[in-house]
PDB file of C-alpha atoms in Angstrom:
ATOM      1  CA  MET A 112      96.821 109.861 108.613  1.00  0.00           C
ATOM      2  CA  GLY A 113      95.900 106.248 109.205  1.00  0.00           C
ATOM      3  CA  GLU A 114      96.282 102.586 108.354  1.00  0.00           C
ATOM      4  CA  LEU A 115      93.772 100.969 106.014  1.00  0.00           C
ATOM      5  CA  ARG A 116      93.268  97.222 106.058  1.00  0.00           C
ATOM      6  CA  THR A 117      92.305  95.474 102.833  1.00  0.00           C
ATOM      7  CA  LEU A 118      91.740  91.834 101.951  1.00  0.00           C
ATOM      8  CA  GLN A 119      91.409  90.397  98.446  1.00  0.00           C
ATOM      9  CA  VAL A 120      89.633  87.047  98.210  1.00  0.00           C
ATOM     10  CA  ARG A 121      89.665  85.319  94.833  1.00  0.00           C
ATOM     11  CA  PHE A 122      87.441  82.297  94.209  1.00  0.00           C
ATOM     12  CA  ASP A 123      88.029  79.599  91.611  1.00  0.00           C
ATOM     13  CA  THR A 124      84.803  80.564  89.835  1.00  0.00           C
ATOM     14  CA  PRO A 125      85.194  82.213  86.398  1.00  0.00           C
ATOM     15  CA  ILE A 126      82.988  85.268  86.003  1.00  0.00           C
ATOM     16  CA  ALA A 127      82.223  87.858  83.359  1.00  0.00           C
ATOM     17  CA  ARG A 128      82.390  91.553  84.133  1.00  0.00           C
ATOM     18  CA  TRP A 129      78.630  91.989  83.626  1.00  0.00           C
ATOM     19  CA  GLU A 130      77.901  89.213  86.179  1.00  0.00           C
ATOM     20  CA  LEU A 131      79.284  91.154  89.160  1.00  0.00           C
ATOM     21  CA  PRO A 132      75.859  92.398  90.331  1.00  0.00           C
ATOM     22  CA  LEU A 133      74.723  88.747  90.138  1.00  0.00           C
ATOM     23  CA  LEU A 134      77.736  87.697  92.225  1.00  0.00           C
ATOM     24  CA  ARG A 135      76.705  90.274  94.803  1.00  0.00           C
ATOM     25  CA  GLY A 136      73.213  88.807  94.941  1.00  0.00           C
ATOM     26  CA  ALA A 137      74.587  85.254  95.111  1.00  0.00           C
ATOM     27  CA  ILE A 138      76.790  85.994  98.121  1.00  0.00           C
ATOM     28  CA  ILE A 139      74.088  88.007  99.890  1.00  0.00           C
ATOM     29  CA  SER A 140      71.772  84.979  99.556  1.00  0.00           C
ATOM     30  CA  LEU A 141      74.199  82.954 101.695  1.00  0.00           C
ATOM     31  CA  LEU A 142      73.986  85.387 104.619  1.00  0.00           C
ATOM     32  CA  SER A 143      71.358  86.647 107.021  1.00  0.00           C
ATOM     33  CA  ARG A 144      69.254  89.629 105.941  1.00  0.00           C
ATOM     34  CA  ASP A 145      70.622  91.843 108.722  1.00  0.00           C
ATOM     35  CA  ASN A 146      74.203  91.583 107.406  1.00  0.00           C
ATOM     36  CA  THR A 147      74.171  95.118 106.009  1.00  0.00           C
ATOM     37  CA  ILE A 148      77.900  95.296 105.278  1.00  0.00           C
ATOM     38  CA  TYR A 149      77.466  92.898 102.323  1.00  0.00           C
ATOM     39  CA  HIS A 150      74.408  94.501 100.725  1.00  0.00           C
ATOM     40  CA  ASN A 151      74.812  98.136 101.885  1.00  0.00           C
ATOM     41  CA  HIS A 152      71.099  98.520 102.677  1.00  0.00           C
ATOM     42  CA  GLU A 153      69.385  99.406 105.925  1.00  0.00           C
ATOM     43  CA  ALA A 154      65.785  99.124 107.095  1.00  0.00           C
ATOM     44  CA  GLY A 155      64.981 102.546 105.653  1.00  0.00           C
ATOM     45  CA  GLY A 156      66.598 101.850 102.281  1.00  0.00           C
ATOM     46  CA  LEU A 157      70.048 102.328 100.778  1.00  0.00           C
ATOM     47  CA  ARG A 158      72.976 102.820 103.182  1.00  0.00           C
ATOM     48  CA  TYR A 159      74.689 105.914 101.816  1.00  0.00           C
ATOM     49  CA  ALA A 160      78.224 105.063 102.862  1.00  0.00           C
ATOM     50  CA  TYR A 161      81.391 103.760 101.281  1.00  0.00           C
ATOM     51  CA  PRO A 162      80.999 100.027 100.454  1.00  0.00           C
ATOM     52  CA  LEU A 163      83.297  97.934 102.650  1.00  0.00           C
ATOM     53  CA  ILE A 164      82.632  94.741 100.667  1.00  0.00           C
ATOM     54  CA  GLN A 165      83.258  95.088  96.929  1.00  0.00           C
ATOM     55  CA  TYR A 166      82.505  92.453  94.285  1.00  0.00           C
ATOM     56  CA  ARG A 167      85.172  92.097  91.618  1.00  0.00           C
ATOM     57  CA  GLN A 168      86.551  90.191  88.680  1.00  0.00           C
ATOM     58  CA  ILE A 169      90.273  89.563  89.268  1.00  0.00           C
ATOM     59  CA  ASP A 170      92.210  87.520  86.704  1.00  0.00           C
ATOM     60  CA  GLY A 171      88.886  86.437  85.244  1.00  0.00           C
ATOM     61  CA  LYS A 172      87.691  84.977  88.562  1.00  0.00           C
ATOM     62  CA  ALA A 173      85.006  86.033  91.035  1.00  0.00           C
ATOM     63  CA  ALA A 174      86.544  87.982  93.907  1.00  0.00           C
ATOM     64  CA  LEU A 175      85.850  90.152  96.922  1.00  0.00           C
ATOM     65  CA  VAL A 176      87.782  93.202  98.040  1.00  0.00           C
ATOM     66  CA  CYS A 177      87.161  93.801 101.738  1.00  0.00           C
ATOM     67  CA  VAL A 178      88.059  97.205 103.174  1.00  0.00           C
ATOM     68  CA  ALA A 179      88.439  98.293 106.838  1.00  0.00           C
ATOM     69  CA  ASP A 180      85.624  96.630 108.868  1.00  0.00           C
ATOM     70  CA  GLY A 181      84.779  94.601 105.781  1.00  0.00           C
ATOM     71  CA  VAL A 182      87.909  92.533 106.485  1.00  0.00           C
ATOM     72  CA  ASP A 183      86.394  91.290 109.744  1.00  0.00           C
ATOM     73  CA  ALA A 184      83.067  90.638 108.027  1.00  0.00           C
ATOM     74  CA  LEU A 185      84.649  87.977 105.795  1.00  0.00           C
ATOM     75  CA  GLY A 186      84.244  85.601 108.741  1.00  0.00           C
ATOM     76  CA  ASP A 187      80.459  85.828 108.340  1.00  0.00           C
ATOM     77  CA  LEU A 188      80.742  84.388 104.843  1.00  0.00           C
ATOM     78  CA  LEU A 189      83.228  81.698 105.829  1.00  0.00           C
ATOM     79  CA  GLN A 190      80.855  80.557 108.584  1.00  0.00           C
ATOM     80  CA  ALA A 191      77.983  80.107 106.143  1.00  0.00           C
ATOM     81  CA  GLU A 192      76.568  76.589 106.143  1.00  0.00           C
ATOM     82  CA  SER A 193      77.347  76.206 102.459  1.00  0.00           C
ATOM     83  CA  LEU A 194      78.927  78.262  99.690  1.00  0.00           C
ATOM     84  CA  GLU A 195      76.724  76.683  97.027  1.00  0.00           C
ATOM     85  CA  THR A 196      74.747  79.412  95.303  1.00  0.00           C
ATOM     86  CA  MET A 197      73.420  80.700  91.992  1.00  0.00           C
ATOM     87  CA  ILE A 198      75.095  83.387  89.897  1.00  0.00           C
ATOM     88  CA  GLY A 199      72.104  84.254  87.782  1.00  0.00           C
ATOM     89  CA  LYS A 200      71.019  80.889  86.371  1.00  0.00           C
ATOM     90  CA  ARG A 201      74.425  79.300  86.928  1.00  0.00           C
ATOM     91  CA  HIS A 202      74.894  76.937  89.881  1.00  0.00           C
ATOM     92  CA  VAL A 203      78.303  77.346  91.525  1.00  0.00           C
ATOM     93  CA  THR A 204      80.194  76.405  94.654  1.00  0.00           C
ATOM     94  CA  LEU A 205      82.492  79.222  95.707  1.00  0.00           C
ATOM     95  CA  ARG A 206      85.920  77.855  96.648  1.00  0.00           C
ATOM     96  CA  ILE A 207      88.652  80.216  97.798  1.00  0.00           C
ATOM     97  CA  GLU A 208      91.666  80.085  95.494  1.00  0.00           C
ATOM     98  CA  HIS A 209      93.754  82.947  96.880  1.00  0.00           C
ATOM     99  CA  ILE A 210      93.721  85.440  99.762  1.00  0.00           C
ATOM    100  CA  ASP A 211      95.892  88.540  99.917  1.00  0.00           C
ATOM    101  CA  ALA A 212      95.830  90.672 103.086  1.00  0.00           C
ATOM    102  CA  ASP A 213      97.400  94.116 103.342  1.00  0.00           C
ATOM    103  CA  ARG A 214      97.781  96.974 105.793  1.00  0.00           C
ATOM    104  CA  HIS A 215      98.368 100.154 103.831  1.00  0.00           C
ATOM    105  CA  GLU A 216      99.552 103.382 105.392  1.00  0.00           C
ATOM    106  CA  VAL A 217      97.456 106.164 103.933  1.00  0.00           C
ATOM    107  CA  GLU A 218      99.592 109.290 103.976  1.00  0.00           C
ATOM    108  CA  MET A 219     100.153 112.559 102.161  1.00  0.00           C
ATOM    109  CA  ARG A 220     103.111 112.521  99.761  1.00  0.00           C
ATOM    110  CA  ASP A 221     105.452 115.282  98.604  1.00  0.00           C
ATOM    111  CA  VAL A 222     105.981 113.364  95.355  1.00  0.00           C
ATOM    112  CA  PRO A 223     102.636 112.477  93.729  1.00  0.00           C
ATOM    113  CA  VAL A 224     101.605 108.835  93.304  1.00  0.00           C
ATOM    114  CA  ILE A 225     100.440 107.734  89.833  1.00  0.00           C
ATOM    115  CA  TYR A 226      97.241 105.678  89.551  1.00  0.00           C
ATOM    116  CA  GLN A 227      95.016 104.038  86.953  1.00  0.00           C
ATOM    117  CA  LEU A 228      91.245 104.201  87.552  1.00  0.00           C
ATOM    118  CA  SER A 229      89.269 101.757  85.404  1.00  0.00           C
ATOM    119  CA  ASP A 230      85.559 101.829  84.516  1.00  0.00           C
ATOM    120  CA  TRP A 231      85.044 105.001  86.543  1.00  0.00           C
ATOM    121  CA  LEU A 232      81.509 106.402  86.767  1.00  0.00           C
ATOM    122  CA  PRO A 233      82.049 110.069  87.647  1.00  0.00           C
ATOM    123  CA  LEU A 234      78.737 111.538  86.499  1.00  0.00           C
ATOM    124  CA  ASN A 235      75.224 111.408  87.898  1.00  0.00           C
ATOM    125  CA  ASP A 236      72.259 113.078  86.185  1.00  0.00           C
ATOM    126  CA  LYS A 237      72.979 116.451  87.786  1.00  0.00           C
ATOM    127  CA  ASN A 238      76.694 116.743  87.133  1.00  0.00           C
ATOM    128  CA  TYR A 239      76.365 115.151  83.669  1.00  0.00           C
ATOM    129  CA  LYS A 240      74.221 118.113  82.614  1.00  0.00           C
ATOM    130  CA  LEU A 241      76.781 120.510  84.084  1.00  0.00           C
ATOM    131  CA  PHE A 242      79.555 118.574  82.348  1.00  0.00           C
ATOM    132  CA  GLU A 243      77.778 118.791  78.985  1.00  0.00           C
ATOM    133  CA  ARG A 244      77.595 122.575  79.283  1.00  0.00           C
ATOM    134  CA  GLU A 245      81.393 122.761  79.453  1.00  0.00           C
ATOM    135  CA  ARG A 246      82.531 123.034  75.841  1.00  0.00           C
ATOM    136  CA  GLY A 247      86.278 123.248  76.363  1.00  0.00           C
ATOM    137  CA  LEU A 248      88.409 120.183  77.073  1.00  0.00           C
ATOM    138  CA  VAL A 249      90.327 121.933  79.873  1.00  0.00           C
ATOM    139  CA  ALA A 250      87.096 122.878  81.654  1.00  0.00           C
ATOM    140  CA  ARG A 251      85.836 119.293  81.376  1.00  0.00           C
ATOM    141  CA  VAL A 252      89.054 117.838  82.769  1.00  0.00           C
ATOM    142  CA  LEU A 253      88.956 120.293  85.671  1.00  0.00           C
ATOM    143  CA  LYS A 254      85.375 119.231  86.406  1.00  0.00           C
ATOM    144  CA  LEU A 255      86.408 115.562  86.391  1.00  0.00           C
ATOM    145  CA  GLN A 256      89.347 116.350  88.695  1.00  0.00           C
ATOM    146  CA  GLN A 257      86.957 118.028  91.121  1.00  0.00           C
ATOM    147  CA  ILE A 258      84.724 114.947  91.114  1.00  0.00           C
ATOM    148  CA  LEU A 259      87.724 112.622  91.502  1.00  0.00           C
ATOM    149  CA  THR A 260      88.988 114.588  94.505  1.00  0.00           C
ATOM    150  CA  GLY A 261      85.524 114.346  96.039  1.00  0.00           C
ATOM    151  CA  ASN A 262      85.427 110.571  95.429  1.00  0.00           C
ATOM    152  CA  ILE A 263      88.769 110.085  97.213  1.00  0.00           C
ATOM    153  CA  LEU A 264      87.766 112.274 100.162  1.00  0.00           C
ATOM    154  CA  SER A 265      84.424 110.463 100.441  1.00  0.00           C
ATOM    155  CA  MET A 266      86.175 107.077 100.451  1.00  0.00           C
ATOM    156  CA  LEU A 267      88.642 108.164 103.133  1.00  0.00           C
ATOM    157  CA  LYS A 268      85.871 109.616 105.276  1.00  0.00           C
ATOM    158  CA  GLY A 269      83.959 106.346 104.890  1.00  0.00           C
ATOM    159  CA  VAL A 270      86.840 104.405 106.451  1.00  0.00           C
ATOM    160  CA  GLY A 271      87.471 106.959 109.188  1.00  0.00           C
ATOM    161  CA  ILE A 272      90.565 108.642 107.727  1.00  0.00           C
ATOM    162  CA  PHE A 273      90.622 112.433 107.508  1.00  0.00           C
ATOM    163  CA  VAL A 274      92.984 114.421 105.296  1.00  0.00           C
ATOM    164  CA  PRO A 275      95.019 117.000 107.264  1.00  0.00           C
ATOM    165  CA  SER A 276      95.978 119.136 104.258  1.00  0.00           C
ATOM    166  CA  GLN A 277      94.745 119.887 100.756  1.00  0.00           C
ATOM    167  CA  LEU A 278      94.255 116.863  98.541  1.00  0.00           C
ATOM    168  CA  GLU A 279      95.510 117.503  95.017  1.00  0.00           C
ATOM    169  CA  THR A 280      94.702 115.425  91.941  1.00  0.00           C
ATOM    170  CA  GLU A 281      95.712 115.812  88.309  1.00  0.00           C
ATOM    171  CA  ILE A 282      94.277 113.751  85.462  1.00  0.00           C
ATOM    172  CA  THR A 283      97.107 113.004  83.046  1.00  0.00           C
ATOM    173  CA  ALA A 284      95.335 110.742  80.529  1.00  0.00           C
ATOM    174  CA  MET A 285      91.798 109.603  79.821  1.00  0.00           C
ATOM    175  CA  THR A 286      89.879 107.443  77.382  1.00  0.00           C
ATOM    176  CA  PRO A 287      86.740 108.545  75.536  1.00  0.00           C
ATOM    177  CA  MET A 288      83.557 108.048  77.521  1.00  0.00           C
ATOM    178  CA  ARG A 289      81.716 104.785  76.962  1.00  0.00           C
ATOM    179  CA  SER A 290      78.009 104.096  77.360  1.00  0.00           C
ATOM    180  CA  VAL A 291      77.050 101.301  79.780  1.00  0.00           C
ATOM    181  CA  LYS A 292      73.877 100.187  81.494  1.00  0.00           C
ATOM    182  CA  TYR A 293      73.517  99.303  85.160  1.00  0.00           C
ATOM    183  CA  LYS A 294      70.155  97.922  86.260  1.00  0.00           C
ATOM    184  CA  GLY A 295      68.758  99.223  82.991  1.00  0.00           C
ATOM    185  CA  VAL A 296      69.946 102.785  83.614  1.00  0.00           C
ATOM    186  CA  PRO A 297      72.251 104.292  80.948  1.00  0.00           C
ATOM    187  CA  LEU A 298      75.531 105.589  82.371  1.00  0.00           C
ATOM    188  CA  VAL A 299      78.876 106.767  81.031  1.00  0.00           C
ATOM    189  CA  THR A 300      82.205 105.319  82.122  1.00  0.00           C
ATOM    190  CA  LEU A 301      85.848 105.970  81.294  1.00  0.00           C
ATOM    191  CA  ASP A 302      89.386 105.037  82.296  1.00  0.00           C
ATOM    192  CA  ILE A 303      91.788 107.655  83.564  1.00  0.00           C
ATOM    193  CA  GLN A 304      95.352 107.930  84.727  1.00  0.00           C
ATOM    194  CA  PHE A 305      95.973 110.496  87.430  1.00  0.00           C
ATOM    195  CA  ALA A 306      98.481 111.760  89.975  1.00  0.00           C
ATOM    196  CA  ALA A 307      97.573 112.485  93.599  1.00  0.00           C
ATOM    197  CA  ASN A 308      99.497 113.594  96.666  1.00  0.00           C
ATOM    198  CA  VAL A 309      98.137 110.746  98.770  1.00  0.00           C
ATOM    199  CA  SER A 310      99.068 107.063  98.994  1.00  0.00           C
ATOM    200  CA  LEU A 311      96.094 104.721  98.519  1.00  0.00           C
ATOM    201  CA  PRO A 312      95.893 100.903  98.406  1.00  0.00           C
ATOM    202  CA  ASP A 313      95.464  98.878  95.229  1.00  0.00           C
ATOM    203  CA  GLN A 314      92.121  97.484  94.053  1.00  0.00           C
ATOM    204  CA  ILE A 315      89.821  99.679  96.155  1.00  0.00           C
ATOM    205  CA  GLY A 316      86.835 101.204  94.376  1.00  0.00           C
ATOM    206  CA  LEU A 317      86.140 104.900  93.841  1.00  0.00           C
ATOM    207  CA  GLY A 318      83.004 106.651  92.651  1.00  0.00           C
ATOM    208  CA  ARG A 319      79.531 105.402  91.855  1.00  0.00           C
ATOM    209  CA  HIS A 320      78.736 101.681  92.065  1.00  0.00           C
ATOM    210  CA  ALA A 321      82.199 100.872  93.404  1.00  0.00           C
ATOM    211  CA  SER A 322      80.696  97.820  95.122  1.00  0.00           C
ATOM    212  CA  VAL A 323      80.201  96.037  91.774  1.00  0.00           C
ATOM    213  CA  GLY A 324      83.497  96.647  90.012  1.00  0.00           C
ATOM    214  CA  PHE A 325      83.226 100.208  88.743  1.00  0.00           C
ATOM    215  CA  GLY A 326      86.061 102.628  89.524  1.00  0.00           C
ATOM    216  CA  THR A 327      88.820 100.124  90.331  1.00  0.00           C
ATOM    217  CA  LEU A 328      92.043 101.808  91.448  1.00  0.00           C
ATOM    218  CA  THR A 329      95.497 100.465  90.557  1.00  0.00           C
ATOM    219  CA  ARG A 330      98.693 102.087  91.748  1.00  0.00           C
ATOM    220  CA  ILE A 331     101.144 102.462  88.827  1.00  0.00           C
ATOM    221  CA  ARG A 332     104.122 103.874  90.677  1.00  0.00           C
ATOM    222  CA  ASN A 333     105.002 105.809  93.831  1.00  0.00           C
TER     223      ASN A 333
END
């Protein structure tokens, strides 16, 4: 199917989970306004495409996960005149503590791969209402599986990889939904474990607001 490059960059700056949107703003402030790959906006508004730069908390530290062309864009940040910035009201100097580069072969598998998906935001206003109408647990899980499959296909399309056969997902465990707020908007998030017949790289984001730490994928076993 295709090779997907990823690059994890961890800084020595401690960060809380709720500060990730502030980290995004802090890094964007170091770059020119036309660097759309970091802020995912265009002249006409939001760039509706998979985010190739994702802002994360890894081991309690501020981090970036760069995907596909986002790997090359890291050079724009490293060439910045200074990495002194503000995370909210906190003055920091971002110093790179660890870099981990990977080239992952995305391929269909006969034996499903098991994944954990943390802080996943599967529901927008429209499909939340549809989800609420489903009274049975089985129907709700099937709806979530449909959304999950769509999230994976959307991500792969966003990095130029197309699936040659049917993508199959199966949610095997899930937590109760939790209420969160993002930019003042109430949302619901949950963690799931699922199996899929495709091999995906660790730490990429899936679903809504993947650029700021929601929907982080971890491969449990092949």
